[in-house]
Amino acid sequence: MGRYARKKMHKGNKVLRKFKTKHKTKDVDEIHEDLKPTKRAKLVSQEVDLDVPGGAQHYCITCSKHCVSETALKDHFKSKPHKRRLKKLETEPYTQAEADRAAGMGSYVAPKKVKVDGQEVEQKMDQSDEET
């Protein structure tokens, strides 16, 4: 067996596969479910969890991302990835009815635009602000 044959026999790079799944985020249709008022209220006001960055107190719903602090969350709202995600969320999520139409069981209906409300950071008052 020559050198070239040995090179071709390994079965891929397992390290790259690990990184592909490590940075997986929620899909757009899952985020549309999170934007419904009942789920949204639960996600914004989560209990303190020390295993999550920032104790799970600073969460961006549209990106499904926890931030370390309130300032980091404000900076995230100004960032390009956040704005791109908001742009993606403007189209209606993919549904089973649309899949049936694509398979030939119905006529094509163009996806509609959905208005996505931006998340605002709640100002947490310090004890010094309360005294004044």
Coordinates of C-alpha atoms in Angstrom, one line a residue:
M1 CA 0.0 0.0 0.0
G2 CA 1.5 3.3 -1.1
R3 CA 1.5 6.6 0.5
Y4 CA -1.4 7.9 -1.6
A5 CA -3.7 4.9 -0.8
R6 CA -3.1 5.4 3.0
K7 CA -4.2 9.0 2.8
K8 CA -7.5 8.1 1.2
M9 CA -8.5 5.6 3.8
H10 CA -9.3 7.8 6.8
K11 CA -12.9 8.6 7.4
G12 CA -13.1 12.4 7.8
N13 CA -12.2 14.8 10.4
K14 CA -14.1 14.3 13.6
V15 CA -13.0 17.7 15.0
L16 CA -14.7 19.7 12.3
R17 CA -18.0 17.7 12.9
K18 CA -17.9 18.7 16.6
F19 CA -17.6 22.4 15.8
K20 CA -20.5 22.3 13.3
T21 CA -22.9 21.1 16.1
K22 CA -21.3 23.2 18.8
H23 CA -22.5 26.5 17.3
K24 CA -26.0 25.4 16.3
T25 CA -28.7 28.0 17.0
K26 CA -32.4 27.8 16.7
D27 CA -34.1 27.9 13.3
V28 CA -36.3 30.7 12.2
D29 CA -39.5 28.8 12.7
E30 CA -38.5 27.9 16.3
I31 CA -37.9 31.5 17.0
H32 CA -41.3 32.5 15.7
E33 CA -42.7 30.1 18.3
D34 CA -40.7 31.8 21.0
L35 CA -41.9 35.3 19.9
K36 CA -45.5 34.4 20.9
P37 CA -46.5 36.4 24.0
T38 CA -46.8 33.5 26.5
K39 CA -43.4 32.1 25.7
R40 CA -41.8 35.5 25.3
A41 CA -42.7 36.5 28.8
K42 CA -41.1 33.4 30.2
L43 CA -37.9 33.8 28.2
V44 CA -37.4 37.4 29.1
S45 CA -37.9 36.9 32.8
Q46 CA -36.0 33.6 33.5
E47 CA -34.9 32.4 36.9
V48 CA -31.2 32.9 37.8
D49 CA -29.2 30.0 36.4
L50 CA -25.5 30.1 37.1
D51 CA -24.6 27.6 34.3
V52 CA -25.6 30.1 31.7
P53 CA -23.7 33.3 30.8
G54 CA -25.0 36.3 32.8
G55 CA -27.1 34.1 35.0
A56 CA -29.7 33.9 32.3
Q57 CA -30.8 37.4 33.0
H58 CA -29.8 39.0 29.7
Y59 CA -31.4 37.1 26.8
C60 CA -32.0 38.0 23.2
I61 CA -35.1 36.2 22.0
T62 CA -34.6 36.7 18.3
C63 CA -31.1 35.3 18.3
S64 CA -31.7 32.9 21.2
K65 CA -28.5 34.1 22.8
H66 CA -27.5 34.8 26.4
C67 CA -25.3 37.8 27.1
V68 CA -23.0 38.4 30.1
S69 CA -24.3 41.8 31.0
E70 CA -26.8 44.5 30.1
T71 CA -24.3 46.5 28.2
A72 CA -23.3 43.4 26.2
L73 CA -26.9 42.9 25.3
K74 CA -27.3 46.5 24.2
D75 CA -24.2 46.1 22.0
H76 CA -25.6 42.9 20.6
F77 CA -28.8 44.7 19.6
K78 CA -26.7 47.1 17.5
S79 CA -24.6 44.3 15.8
K80 CA -24.9 43.0 12.3
P81 CA -25.8 39.4 13.2
H82 CA -28.8 40.6 15.3
K83 CA -30.0 42.9 12.5
R84 CA -29.6 40.0 9.9
R85 CA -31.7 37.7 12.2
L86 CA -34.4 40.4 12.4
K87 CA -34.5 40.6 8.6
K88 CA -34.8 36.8 8.3
L89 CA -37.7 36.8 10.8
E90 CA -39.7 39.2 8.7
T91 CA -40.8 36.5 6.3
E92 CA -43.6 34.1 7.4
P93 CA -42.3 30.8 8.8
Y94 CA -42.4 27.6 6.7
T95 CA -45.5 25.5 7.4
Q96 CA -46.9 22.1 6.5
A97 CA -49.5 23.7 4.2
E98 CA -46.7 25.3 2.2
A99 CA -44.8 22.0 2.0
D100 CA -48.0 20.4 0.6
R101 CA -48.3 23.1 -2.0
A102 CA -44.7 22.6 -3.0
A103 CA -45.4 18.9 -3.5
G104 CA -48.2 19.7 -5.9
M105 CA -51.2 19.6 -3.6
G106 CA -52.4 23.2 -4.2
S107 CA -51.4 26.4 -5.8
Y108 CA -48.4 28.6 -4.8
V109 CA -49.0 31.4 -2.3
A110 CA -46.2 33.8 -1.7
P111 CA -45.0 34.1 1.9
K112 CA -46.2 37.2 3.7
K113 CA -44.3 39.7 5.7
V114 CA -44.5 39.4 9.5
K115 CA -43.8 42.4 11.7
V116 CA -41.3 41.5 14.4
D117 CA -41.2 43.7 17.5
G118 CA -37.8 44.5 18.7
Q119 CA -36.8 43.5 22.2
E120 CA -36.0 46.3 24.6
V121 CA -33.7 46.2 27.5
E122 CA -35.5 46.8 30.8
Q123 CA -33.6 49.3 32.9
K124 CA -32.7 47.8 36.2
M125 CA -32.6 50.4 38.9
D126 CA -29.7 50.4 41.4
Q127 CA -30.2 51.2 45.0
S128 CA -28.6 54.6 44.5
D129 CA -31.2 55.4 41.9
E130 CA -34.0 54.4 44.2
E131 CA -32.9 56.8 47.0
T132 CA -33.0 59.9 44.8

